[in-house]
mmCIF file of C-alpha atoms and ligand atoms in Angstrom:
data_model
loop_
_atom_site.group_PDB
_atom_site.id
_atom_site.type_symbol
_atom_site.label_atom_id
_atom_site.label_comp_id
_atom_site.label_asym_id
_atom_site.label_seq_id
_atom_site.Cartn_x
_atom_site.Cartn_y
_atom_site.Cartn_z
ATOM 1 C CA MET A 1259 -44.932 -155.537 59.932
ATOM 2 C CA ILE A 1260 -44.283 -156.079 56.142
ATOM 3 C CA ASP A 1261 -42.598 -153.150 54.109
ATOM 4 C CA PHE A 1262 -45.070 -153.165 51.083
ATOM 5 C CA ASN A 1263 -42.847 -150.794 49.506
ATOM 6 C CA ALA A 1264 -39.888 -152.931 49.259
ATOM 7 C CA ASN A 1265 -38.991 -154.627 45.839
ATOM 8 C CA LYS A 1266 -38.150 -158.217 47.785
ATOM 9 C CA ARG A 1267 -40.660 -160.233 49.200
ATOM 10 C CA PRO A 1268 -39.873 -161.036 52.966
ATOM 11 C CA GLU A 1269 -39.560 -164.434 53.837
ATOM 12 C CA GLU A 1270 -41.788 -164.567 56.621
ATOM 13 C CA MET A 1271 -44.555 -163.226 54.186
ATOM 14 C CA GLU A 1272 -47.575 -166.025 54.076
ATOM 15 C CA ARG A 1273 -48.782 -167.164 51.026
ATOM 16 C CA ILE A 1274 -52.309 -165.283 50.962
ATOM 17 C CA SER A 1275 -54.588 -168.364 50.259
ATOM 18 C CA THR A 1276 -57.785 -167.837 52.710
ATOM 19 C CA PRO A 1277 -60.043 -165.061 52.934
ATOM 20 C CA ALA A 1278 -58.779 -164.505 56.794
ATOM 21 C CA LEU A 1279 -55.226 -163.953 55.170
ATOM 22 C CA ALA A 1280 -56.688 -161.462 52.495
ATOM 23 C CA ASN A 1281 -58.362 -159.541 55.017
ATOM 24 C CA ALA A 1282 -55.515 -158.988 57.139
ATOM 25 C CA PHE A 1283 -53.539 -157.694 54.081
ATOM 26 C CA ILE A 1284 -56.145 -155.622 53.225
ATOM 27 C CA ASP A 1285 -56.279 -153.941 56.515
ATOM 28 C CA ALA A 1286 -52.572 -153.529 56.722
ATOM 29 C CA GLN A 1287 -52.085 -152.258 53.221
ATOM 30 C CA VAL A 1288 -55.258 -149.512 53.645
ATOM 31 C CA GLU A 1289 -53.382 -148.272 56.956
ATOM 32 C CA ALA A 1290 -49.961 -148.304 54.807
ATOM 33 C CA LEU A 1291 -51.790 -146.590 51.867
ATOM 34 C CA ARG A 1292 -53.094 -143.970 54.090
ATOM 35 C CA LYS A 1293 -49.746 -143.199 55.471
ATOM 36 C CA GLN A 1294 -48.219 -143.294 51.947
ATOM 37 C CA ILE A 1295 -50.947 -140.851 50.247
ATOM 38 C CA GLY A 1296 -51.950 -138.628 53.060
ATOM 39 C CA ASP A 1297 -54.378 -136.120 51.600
ATOM 40 C CA GLY A 1298 -53.122 -136.487 48.189
ATOM 41 C CA LYS A 1299 -54.848 -137.356 44.929
ATOM 42 C CA VAL A 1300 -54.037 -140.848 43.297
ATOM 43 C CA LEU A 1301 -54.689 -141.727 39.639
ATOM 44 C CA LEU A 1302 -55.164 -144.725 38.309
ATOM 45 C CA ALA A 1303 -55.879 -146.498 34.483
ATOM 46 C CA LEU A 1304 -58.101 -148.819 35.350
ATOM 47 C CA SER A 1305 -58.391 -151.204 32.548
ATOM 48 C CA GLY A 1306 -60.588 -153.950 34.064
ATOM 49 C CA GLY A 1307 -58.152 -156.596 34.319
ATOM 50 C CA VAL A 1308 -57.642 -158.187 37.816
ATOM 51 C CA ASP A 1309 -54.535 -156.680 38.841
ATOM 52 C CA SER A 1310 -55.768 -152.919 38.158
ATOM 53 C CA SER A 1311 -59.319 -153.567 39.513
ATOM 54 C CA VAL A 1312 -57.742 -154.901 42.605
ATOM 55 C CA VAL A 1313 -55.679 -151.744 43.108
ATOM 56 C CA ALA A 1314 -58.846 -149.785 42.345
ATOM 57 C CA ALA A 1315 -60.562 -151.336 45.104
ATOM 58 C CA LEU A 1316 -57.721 -151.157 47.557
ATOM 59 C CA LEU A 1317 -57.475 -147.600 47.117
ATOM 60 C CA ILE A 1318 -61.308 -146.858 46.959
ATOM 61 C CA ARG A 1319 -61.170 -148.563 50.601
ATOM 62 C CA ALA A 1320 -58.183 -146.475 51.491
ATOM 63 C CA VAL A 1321 -58.695 -143.062 50.470
ATOM 64 C CA GLY A 1322 -62.028 -142.860 48.562
ATOM 65 C CA LYS A 1323 -62.575 -139.621 46.470
ATOM 66 C CA GLN A 1324 -58.941 -139.091 46.703
ATOM 67 C CA LEU A 1325 -58.606 -141.835 43.755
ATOM 68 C CA THR A 1326 -59.739 -140.714 40.251
ATOM 69 C CA CYS A 1327 -60.017 -143.680 37.934
ATOM 70 C CA VAL A 1328 -59.540 -143.350 34.062
ATOM 71 C CA HIS A 1329 -60.769 -145.897 32.190
ATOM 72 C CA VAL A 1330 -59.618 -146.025 28.388
ATOM 73 C CA ASN A 1331 -61.810 -147.868 25.993
ATOM 74 C CA HIS A 1332 -59.905 -148.294 23.114
ATOM 75 C CA GLY A 1333 -62.156 -150.312 21.116
ATOM 76 C CA LEU A 1334 -60.254 -153.468 21.496
ATOM 77 C CA LEU A 1335 -62.103 -154.645 24.679
ATOM 78 C CA ARG A 1336 -64.443 -157.704 24.657
ATOM 79 C CA LYS A 1337 -68.041 -157.213 24.715
ATOM 80 C CA GLY A 1338 -69.524 -155.721 27.680
ATOM 81 C CA GLU A 1339 -66.042 -155.095 29.492
ATOM 82 C CA SER A 1340 -66.408 -151.259 29.445
ATOM 83 C CA GLU A 1341 -70.023 -151.706 30.790
ATOM 84 C CA GLN A 1342 -69.037 -154.053 33.586
ATOM 85 C CA VAL A 1343 -65.625 -151.594 34.672
ATOM 86 C CA ILE A 1344 -68.359 -148.812 34.905
ATOM 87 C CA ASP A 1345 -70.972 -150.520 36.653
ATOM 88 C CA VAL A 1346 -68.689 -152.348 39.722
ATOM 89 C CA PHE A 1347 -66.472 -149.064 40.276
ATOM 90 C CA ARG A 1348 -68.845 -146.140 39.134
ATOM 91 C CA ASN A 1349 -71.915 -147.629 40.495
ATOM 92 C CA GLN A 1350 -71.449 -150.087 43.072
ATOM 93 C CA MET A 1351 -68.233 -148.731 44.667
ATOM 94 C CA ASP A 1352 -68.922 -145.083 44.191
ATOM 95 C CA ALA A 1353 -65.530 -144.474 42.752
ATOM 96 C CA THR A 1354 -64.542 -141.424 40.714
ATOM 97 C CA LEU A 1355 -64.336 -143.200 37.361
ATOM 98 C CA ILE A 1356 -63.392 -140.909 34.379
ATOM 99 C CA TYR A 1357 -64.540 -142.883 30.938
ATOM 100 C CA VAL A 1358 -62.938 -141.895 27.794
ATOM 101 C CA ASP A 1359 -64.245 -143.148 24.338
ATOM 102 C CA ALA A 1360 -61.258 -143.218 22.190
ATOM 103 C CA VAL A 1361 -62.836 -146.188 19.762
ATOM 104 C CA ASP A 1362 -62.614 -143.696 16.887
ATOM 105 C CA ARG A 1363 -58.823 -142.660 18.037
ATOM 106 C CA PHE A 1364 -57.612 -145.848 17.858
ATOM 107 C CA LEU A 1365 -59.136 -147.568 14.804
ATOM 108 C CA ASP A 1366 -57.956 -144.515 12.778
ATOM 109 C CA LYS A 1367 -54.534 -144.832 13.625
ATOM 110 C CA LEU A 1368 -54.496 -148.473 13.402
ATOM 111 C CA ALA A 1369 -56.169 -148.370 9.638
ATOM 112 C CA GLY A 1370 -54.493 -150.064 7.193
ATOM 113 C CA VAL A 1371 -51.264 -151.672 9.439
ATOM 114 C CA ALA A 1372 -51.062 -155.116 9.337
ATOM 115 C CA GLU A 1373 -47.841 -155.862 10.850
ATOM 116 C CA PRO A 1374 -48.355 -157.210 14.376
ATOM 117 C CA GLU A 1375 -45.481 -155.488 16.274
ATOM 118 C CA GLN A 1376 -46.554 -152.259 14.813
ATOM 119 C CA LYS A 1377 -50.134 -152.711 15.608
ATOM 120 C CA ARG A 1378 -49.066 -153.273 19.427
ATOM 121 C CA LYS A 1379 -46.825 -150.149 19.099
ATOM 122 C CA ILE A 1380 -49.855 -147.994 18.002
ATOM 123 C CA ILE A 1381 -51.947 -149.264 20.916
ATOM 124 C CA GLY A 1382 -49.065 -148.887 23.423
ATOM 125 C CA ALA A 1383 -48.119 -145.388 22.184
ATOM 126 C CA GLU A 1384 -51.880 -144.170 21.888
ATOM 127 C CA PHE A 1385 -52.622 -145.391 25.148
ATOM 128 C CA ILE A 1386 -50.127 -143.389 27.124
ATOM 129 C CA ARG A 1387 -50.945 -140.428 25.029
ATOM 130 C CA VAL A 1388 -54.839 -140.459 25.949
ATOM 131 C CA PHE A 1389 -54.046 -141.270 29.430
ATOM 132 C CA GLU A 1390 -51.461 -138.231 29.833
ATOM 133 C CA GLU A 1391 -53.969 -135.802 28.341
ATOM 134 C CA GLU A 1392 -56.634 -137.077 31.029
ATOM 135 C CA ALA A 1393 -53.997 -136.650 33.657
ATOM 136 C CA ARG A 1394 -52.978 -133.130 32.462
ATOM 137 C CA LYS A 1395 -56.521 -131.945 32.633
ATOM 138 C CA LEU A 1396 -56.751 -132.979 36.473
ATOM 139 C CA GLU A 1397 -55.109 -131.201 39.236
ATOM 140 C CA GLY A 1398 -53.453 -131.978 42.386
ATOM 141 C CA ILE A 1399 -52.709 -135.278 41.429
ATOM 142 C CA SER A 1400 -49.451 -136.647 43.045
ATOM 143 C CA PHE A 1401 -49.562 -140.297 42.965
ATOM 144 C CA LEU A 1402 -50.016 -142.733 40.103
ATOM 145 C CA GLY A 1403 -51.447 -146.025 41.354
ATOM 146 C CA GLN A 1404 -50.177 -149.269 39.316
ATOM 147 C CA GLY A 1405 -50.864 -152.838 39.067
ATOM 148 C CA THR A 1406 -47.632 -154.141 39.196
ATOM 149 C CA ILE A 1407 -47.488 -157.960 40.733
ATOM 150 C CA TYR A 1408 -44.723 -159.753 41.963
ATOM 151 C CA PRO A 1409 -43.874 -161.637 38.681
ATOM 152 C CA ASP A 1410 -43.439 -158.247 36.969
ATOM 153 C CA ILE A 1411 -40.677 -157.174 39.502
ATOM 154 C CA LEU A 1412 -39.020 -160.959 39.139
ATOM 155 C CA GLU A 1413 -39.248 -160.927 35.172
ATOM 156 C CA SER A 1414 -38.905 -157.575 34.037
ATOM 157 C CA ASP A 1415 -37.421 -154.768 36.303
ATOM 158 C CA GLY A 1416 -40.443 -153.616 37.862
ATOM 159 C CA VAL A 1417 -42.039 -152.517 34.743
ATOM 160 C CA LYS A 1418 -45.709 -153.650 34.024
ATOM 161 C CA ALA A 1419 -44.863 -153.749 30.144
ATOM 162 C CA HIS A 1420 -48.503 -154.277 28.723
ATOM 163 C CA HIS A 1421 -50.065 -151.694 31.253
ATOM 164 C CA ASN A 1422 -48.536 -149.074 29.292
ATOM 165 C CA VAL A 1423 -48.327 -146.555 31.533
ATOM 166 C CA GLY A 1424 -44.796 -147.010 32.121
ATOM 167 C CA GLY A 1425 -44.037 -144.206 29.699
ATOM 168 C CA LEU A 1426 -45.746 -141.051 30.983
ATOM 169 C CA PRO A 1427 -43.358 -137.950 30.772
ATOM 170 C CA GLU A 1428 -41.669 -137.384 34.154
ATOM 171 C CA ASP A 1429 -42.836 -133.702 34.225
ATOM 172 C CA LEU A 1430 -46.039 -135.275 35.138
ATOM 173 C CA ASN A 1431 -43.563 -135.967 38.649
ATOM 174 C CA PHE A 1432 -45.995 -138.857 39.955
ATOM 175 C CA GLN A 1433 -45.151 -140.943 42.784
ATOM 176 C CA LEU A 1434 -45.900 -144.553 42.423
ATOM 177 C CA VAL A 1435 -48.224 -146.669 44.718
ATOM 178 C CA GLU A 1436 -48.433 -150.029 43.744
ATOM 179 C CA PRO A 1437 -50.230 -152.096 46.779
ATOM 180 C CA VAL A 1438 -49.957 -155.523 45.212
ATOM 181 C CA LYS A 1439 -46.467 -155.553 44.078
ATOM 182 C CA LEU A 1440 -45.467 -158.425 46.607
ATOM 183 C CA LEU A 1441 -48.420 -160.537 45.743
ATOM 184 C CA TYR A 1442 -48.548 -163.358 43.208
ATOM 185 C CA LYS A 1443 -51.302 -163.530 40.924
ATOM 186 C CA ASP A 1444 -53.438 -166.102 42.751
ATOM 187 C CA GLU A 1445 -52.992 -164.106 45.859
ATOM 188 C CA VAL A 1446 -53.962 -160.991 44.047
ATOM 189 C CA ARG A 1447 -57.319 -162.981 43.304
ATOM 190 C CA VAL A 1448 -57.961 -164.104 46.834
ATOM 191 C CA VAL A 1449 -57.413 -160.275 47.639
ATOM 192 C CA GLY A 1450 -59.679 -159.103 45.073
ATOM 193 C CA LYS A 1451 -62.544 -161.624 46.144
ATOM 194 C CA ALA A 1452 -61.939 -160.460 49.729
ATOM 195 C CA LEU A 1453 -62.760 -157.099 48.600
ATOM 196 C CA GLY A 1454 -65.827 -157.920 47.076
ATOM 197 C CA LEU A 1455 -65.375 -157.539 43.367
ATOM 198 C CA PRO A 1456 -67.357 -160.126 41.160
ATOM 199 C CA ASP A 1457 -66.156 -163.446 40.225
ATOM 200 C CA SER A 1458 -66.140 -162.793 36.661
ATOM 201 C CA MET A 1459 -63.602 -160.112 36.939
ATOM 202 C CA VAL A 1460 -61.443 -161.934 39.758
ATOM 203 C CA TYR A 1461 -61.204 -165.363 38.185
ATOM 204 C CA ARG A 1462 -61.387 -163.741 34.325
ATOM 205 C CA GLN A 1463 -58.767 -165.676 31.913
ATOM 206 C CA PRO A 1464 -55.522 -163.615 30.782
ATOM 207 C CA PHE A 1465 -56.373 -161.051 28.111
ATOM 208 C CA PRO A 1466 -53.559 -159.125 26.095
ATOM 209 C CA GLY A 1467 -52.995 -155.548 26.344
ATOM 210 C CA PRO A 1468 -53.694 -154.915 22.969
ATOM 211 C CA GLY A 1469 -56.870 -156.655 23.200
ATOM 212 C CA LEU A 1470 -59.122 -158.012 20.408
ATOM 213 C CA GLY A 1471 -56.303 -156.136 18.143
ATOM 214 C CA VAL A 1472 -53.821 -158.999 17.989
ATOM 215 C CA ARG A 1473 -57.261 -161.270 17.163
ATOM 216 C CA CYS A 1474 -58.346 -159.314 14.100
ATOM 217 C CA VAL A 1475 -55.640 -160.596 11.967
ATOM 218 C CA GLY A 1476 -53.610 -158.108 9.712
ATOM 219 C CA ALA A 1477 -55.116 -154.762 9.309
ATOM 220 C CA ILE A 1478 -57.933 -154.090 11.851
ATOM 221 C CA THR A 1479 -61.248 -152.982 10.150
ATOM 222 C CA ARG A 1480 -64.708 -152.328 12.257
ATOM 223 C CA ASP A 1481 -66.640 -154.897 10.394
ATOM 224 C CA ARG A 1482 -64.021 -157.995 11.091
ATOM 225 C CA LEU A 1483 -63.449 -156.685 14.712
ATOM 226 C CA GLU A 1484 -67.393 -156.674 15.500
ATOM 227 C CA ALA A 1485 -67.000 -160.277 14.072
ATOM 228 C CA VAL A 1486 -64.063 -161.005 16.589
ATOM 229 C CA ARG A 1487 -65.693 -159.410 19.119
ATOM 230 C CA GLU A 1488 -69.417 -160.954 18.688
ATOM 231 C CA SER A 1489 -67.921 -164.705 18.535
ATOM 232 C CA ASP A 1490 -65.881 -164.038 21.379
ATOM 233 C CA ALA A 1491 -68.785 -163.231 23.247
ATOM 234 C CA ILE A 1492 -70.936 -166.560 22.212
ATOM 235 C CA LEU A 1493 -67.446 -168.663 22.665
ATOM 236 C CA ARG A 1494 -67.574 -167.489 26.225
ATOM 237 C CA GLN A 1495 -71.293 -167.663 26.833
ATOM 238 C CA GLU A 1496 -70.844 -171.228 26.078
ATOM 239 C CA PHE A 1497 -67.705 -172.138 27.827
ATOM 240 C CA TYR A 1498 -69.365 -170.858 30.894
ATOM 241 C CA LYS A 1499 -72.803 -172.497 30.596
ATOM 242 C CA HIS A 1500 -70.755 -175.807 30.068
ATOM 243 C CA GLY A 1501 -68.377 -175.179 33.037
ATOM 244 C CA LEU A 1502 -65.374 -174.988 30.743
ATOM 245 C CA ASP A 1503 -64.336 -171.593 31.966
ATOM 246 C CA GLU A 1504 -63.380 -173.172 35.128
ATOM 247 C CA LYS A 1505 -61.527 -176.016 33.117
ATOM 248 C CA VAL A 1506 -59.604 -174.027 30.221
ATOM 249 C CA TRP A 1507 -57.121 -171.433 30.652
ATOM 250 C CA GLN A 1508 -57.600 -169.262 27.931
ATOM 251 C CA TYR A 1509 -60.226 -169.647 25.081
ATOM 252 C CA PHE A 1510 -61.233 -167.022 22.258
ATOM 253 C CA THR A 1511 -61.793 -166.466 18.499
ATOM 254 C CA VAL A 1512 -59.573 -165.140 16.033
ATOM 255 C CA VAL A 1513 -60.819 -163.725 12.511
ATOM 256 C CA PRO A 1514 -58.249 -164.074 9.821
ATOM 257 C CA ASP A 1515 -58.417 -161.321 6.950
ATOM 258 C CA PHE A 1516 -59.408 -163.559 4.321
ATOM 259 C CA LYS A 1517 -62.585 -164.842 2.940
ATOM 260 C CA THR A 1518 -63.978 -168.002 1.499
ATOM 261 C CA THR A 1519 -67.092 -169.538 -0.337
ATOM 262 C CA GLY A 1520 -70.230 -170.778 1.547
ATOM 263 C CA ILE A 1521 -73.836 -170.941 1.172
ATOM 264 C CA THR A 1522 -76.748 -169.710 3.239
ATOM 265 C CA ASP A 1523 -80.237 -169.819 2.674
ATOM 266 C CA GLY A 1524 -79.597 -171.361 -1.267
ATOM 267 C CA LYS A 1525 -77.160 -168.018 -1.815
ATOM 268 C CA ARG A 1526 -73.469 -168.036 -2.268
ATOM 269 C CA THR A 1527 -71.601 -166.262 0.230
ATOM 270 C CA TYR A 1528 -67.976 -165.045 0.435
ATOM 271 C CA ASP A 1529 -67.347 -164.450 3.963
ATOM 272 C CA TRP A 1530 -64.498 -164.689 6.953
ATOM 273 C CA PRO A 1531 -64.158 -167.837 8.917
ATOM 274 C CA VAL A 1532 -63.891 -167.758 12.544
ATOM 275 C CA VAL A 1533 -61.073 -169.711 14.331
ATOM 276 C CA ILE A 1534 -61.847 -170.999 18.116
ATOM 277 C CA ARG A 1535 -58.958 -171.553 20.018
ATOM 278 C CA ALA A 1536 -59.209 -173.171 23.694
ATOM 279 C CA ILE A 1537 -55.586 -174.015 25.318
ATOM 280 C CA ASN A 1538 -53.963 -175.121 28.775
ATOM 281 C CA THR A 1539 -50.882 -174.032 30.292
ATOM 282 C CA VAL A 1540 -49.258 -173.440 33.179
ATOM 283 C CA ASP A 1541 -47.042 -170.719 32.651
ATOM 284 C CA ALA A 1542 -47.788 -169.567 28.784
ATOM 285 C CA VAL A 1543 -44.382 -170.614 27.608
ATOM 286 C CA THR A 1544 -45.735 -173.600 26.283
ATOM 287 C CA ALA A 1545 -49.593 -174.664 25.681
ATOM 288 C CA GLU A 1546 -51.720 -177.805 24.824
ATOM 289 C CA PRO A 1547 -55.008 -177.356 22.808
ATOM 290 C CA TYR A 1548 -57.759 -178.490 25.379
ATOM 291 C CA GLU A 1549 -60.082 -181.379 23.604
ATOM 292 C CA LEU A 1550 -63.181 -179.769 23.275
ATOM 293 C CA ASN A 1551 -66.353 -182.217 23.279
ATOM 294 C CA PHE A 1552 -67.098 -182.488 19.128
ATOM 295 C CA SER A 1553 -71.014 -181.779 19.628
ATOM 296 C CA PHE A 1554 -70.051 -178.736 21.431
ATOM 297 C CA VAL A 1555 -67.584 -177.769 18.985
ATOM 298 C CA GLN A 1556 -70.460 -178.405 16.183
ATOM 299 C CA LYS A 1557 -72.891 -176.056 18.755
ATOM 300 C CA LEU A 1558 -70.359 -172.794 18.477
ATOM 301 C CA VAL A 1559 -70.070 -173.526 14.894
ATOM 302 C CA LYS A 1560 -73.850 -173.582 14.552
ATOM 303 C CA ARG A 1561 -74.508 -170.383 16.431
ATOM 304 C CA ILE A 1562 -71.392 -168.311 15.403
ATOM 305 C CA THR A 1563 -72.366 -168.839 11.608
ATOM 306 C CA THR A 1564 -76.036 -168.186 12.317
ATOM 307 C CA GLU A 1565 -75.627 -165.265 14.648
ATOM 308 C CA VAL A 1566 -72.437 -163.279 13.659
ATOM 309 C CA PRO A 1567 -72.973 -161.258 10.235
ATOM 310 C CA HIS A 1568 -70.207 -162.064 7.565
ATOM 311 C CA VAL A 1569 -69.149 -165.467 8.948
ATOM 312 C CA ASN A 1570 -69.608 -168.734 7.089
ATOM 313 C CA ARG A 1571 -67.110 -171.044 8.449
ATOM 314 C CA VAL A 1572 -65.693 -172.012 11.584
ATOM 315 C CA LEU A 1573 -62.354 -173.775 12.240
ATOM 316 C CA TRP A 1574 -60.591 -175.022 15.535
ATOM 317 C CA ASP A 1575 -57.017 -174.701 15.986
ATOM 318 C CA VAL A 1576 -55.527 -177.596 17.929
ATOM 319 C CA THR A 1577 -52.026 -176.665 17.661
ATOM 320 C CA PRO A 1578 -49.548 -176.452 20.473
ATOM 321 C CA LYS A 1579 -47.283 -173.925 21.357
ATOM 322 C CA PRO A 1580 -44.697 -174.420 19.981
ATOM 323 C CA SER A 1581 -44.922 -174.635 16.907
ATOM 324 C CA ALA A 1582 -47.595 -172.167 17.181
ATOM 325 C CA THR A 1583 -47.842 -168.949 19.852
ATOM 326 C CA ILE A 1584 -51.091 -169.020 21.982
ATOM 327 C CA GLU A 1585 -52.087 -166.047 19.920
ATOM 328 C CA TRP A 1586 -52.410 -165.509 16.219
ATOM 329 C CA GLU A 1587 -50.355 -162.458 16.249
HETATM 330 P P1 LIG B 2610 -48.157 -166.034 23.122
HETATM 331 O O1 LIG B 2610 -49.387 -165.680 21.669
HETATM 332 O O2 LIG B 2610 -47.225 -165.429 22.823
HETATM 333 O O3 LIG B 2610 -49.079 -165.406 23.887
HETATM 334 O O4 LIG B 2610 -48.238 -167.599 23.294
HETATM 335 C C1 LIG B 2610 -48.614 -165.797 25.518
HETATM 336 C C2 LIG B 2610 -49.499 -165.209 26.473
HETATM 337 O O5 LIG B 2610 -49.106 -163.856 26.367
HETATM 338 C C3 LIG B 2610 -50.464 -163.101 26.250
HETATM 339 N N1 LIG B 2610 -50.178 -161.990 25.185
HETATM 340 C C4 LIG B 2610 -50.285 -160.827 25.227
HETATM 341 N N2 LIG B 2610 -50.370 -159.976 26.646
HETATM 342 N N3 LIG B 2610 -49.480 -157.968 25.539
HETATM 343 C C5 LIG B 2610 -49.958 -158.955 26.850
HETATM 344 O O6 LIG B 2610 -50.515 -158.171 27.736
HETATM 345 C C6 LIG B 2610 -49.507 -158.555 24.503
HETATM 346 O O7 LIG B 2610 -49.000 -157.704 23.596
HETATM 347 C C7 LIG B 2610 -49.502 -160.134 24.579
HETATM 348 N N4 LIG B 2610 -49.549 -160.974 23.442
HETATM 349 C C8 LIG B 2610 -49.911 -161.812 24.060
HETATM 350 C C9 LIG B 2610 -51.648 -164.020 25.561
HETATM 351 O O8 LIG B 2610 -52.774 -163.779 25.416
HETATM 352 C C10 LIG B 2610 -51.213 -165.395 26.176
HETATM 353 O O9 LIG B 2610 -51.585 -165.367 27.348
#
């Protein structure tokens, strides 16, 4: 019997690589969760990322309505992401899900802030504030679910840094519930698949906690953020259509905070460029650009410049890491 609350992965624990092994893990973990939680209530910040989604699905199976999920839309999510979280968890899995529209709050706080680390700090701090406010509105919560995974324990003292909920005030007195903390990422995905989560959630590419905020370079404005979101949606659609989503580790668009001249329908324009980035890496410490087919790039250029308002130019960033980082901020 594996102690799922231990901080060290037991040597005899087999790598979860098949549906059968995932189902055995799910059965054992559901039993362990029921024992830990009893008739208590659990709160979970559900971003829609792989880890928090798998934790939500496990908790729904174990304790159903004793779980309350809070999904905070900070305005920096990709197109359709909040809608998918609501559809999968509220509509399909019948979870209790509180949707918090905090878009204006975040964008107001970020207005005029150009320095990348300052932007990250504001997003992280505001996230904790919004989540704390929701937690205080609820009564009788004694447990906090968290999507900590094994690399978090190995690399950063068990703190899920980018989940941003580590900083909740102590007086809330929550006991942590971390059902996937002994699992590696690939195992979390196998478990998520066995729990019936959609492939687009289980196999999705890494997405930074500060979201599109670090891809809208410099001080975020609503119209430039929309240009990031719309161009990202086109890029993802085309990657999926051409099977590139399975070949490329991370792919996204960036909109820098400068304009250049262009021409549309015979008229001079002064608008933003969109940068496309597609990289492969093993561990994100170093990364190589993926060599996209040139006619595919031209297709992206055509769609982005015609479909995204206020964009007249597309650039392709082929810089490896180092010298660049993967993200632009
Ligand atoms: P960089 O840009 O440092 O990115 O080469 C390495 C990987 O980390 C992701 N990334 C972040 N993830 N919070 C996150 O959760 C962040 O602030 C953050 N910054 C970068 C990035 O998307 C890439 O996969």
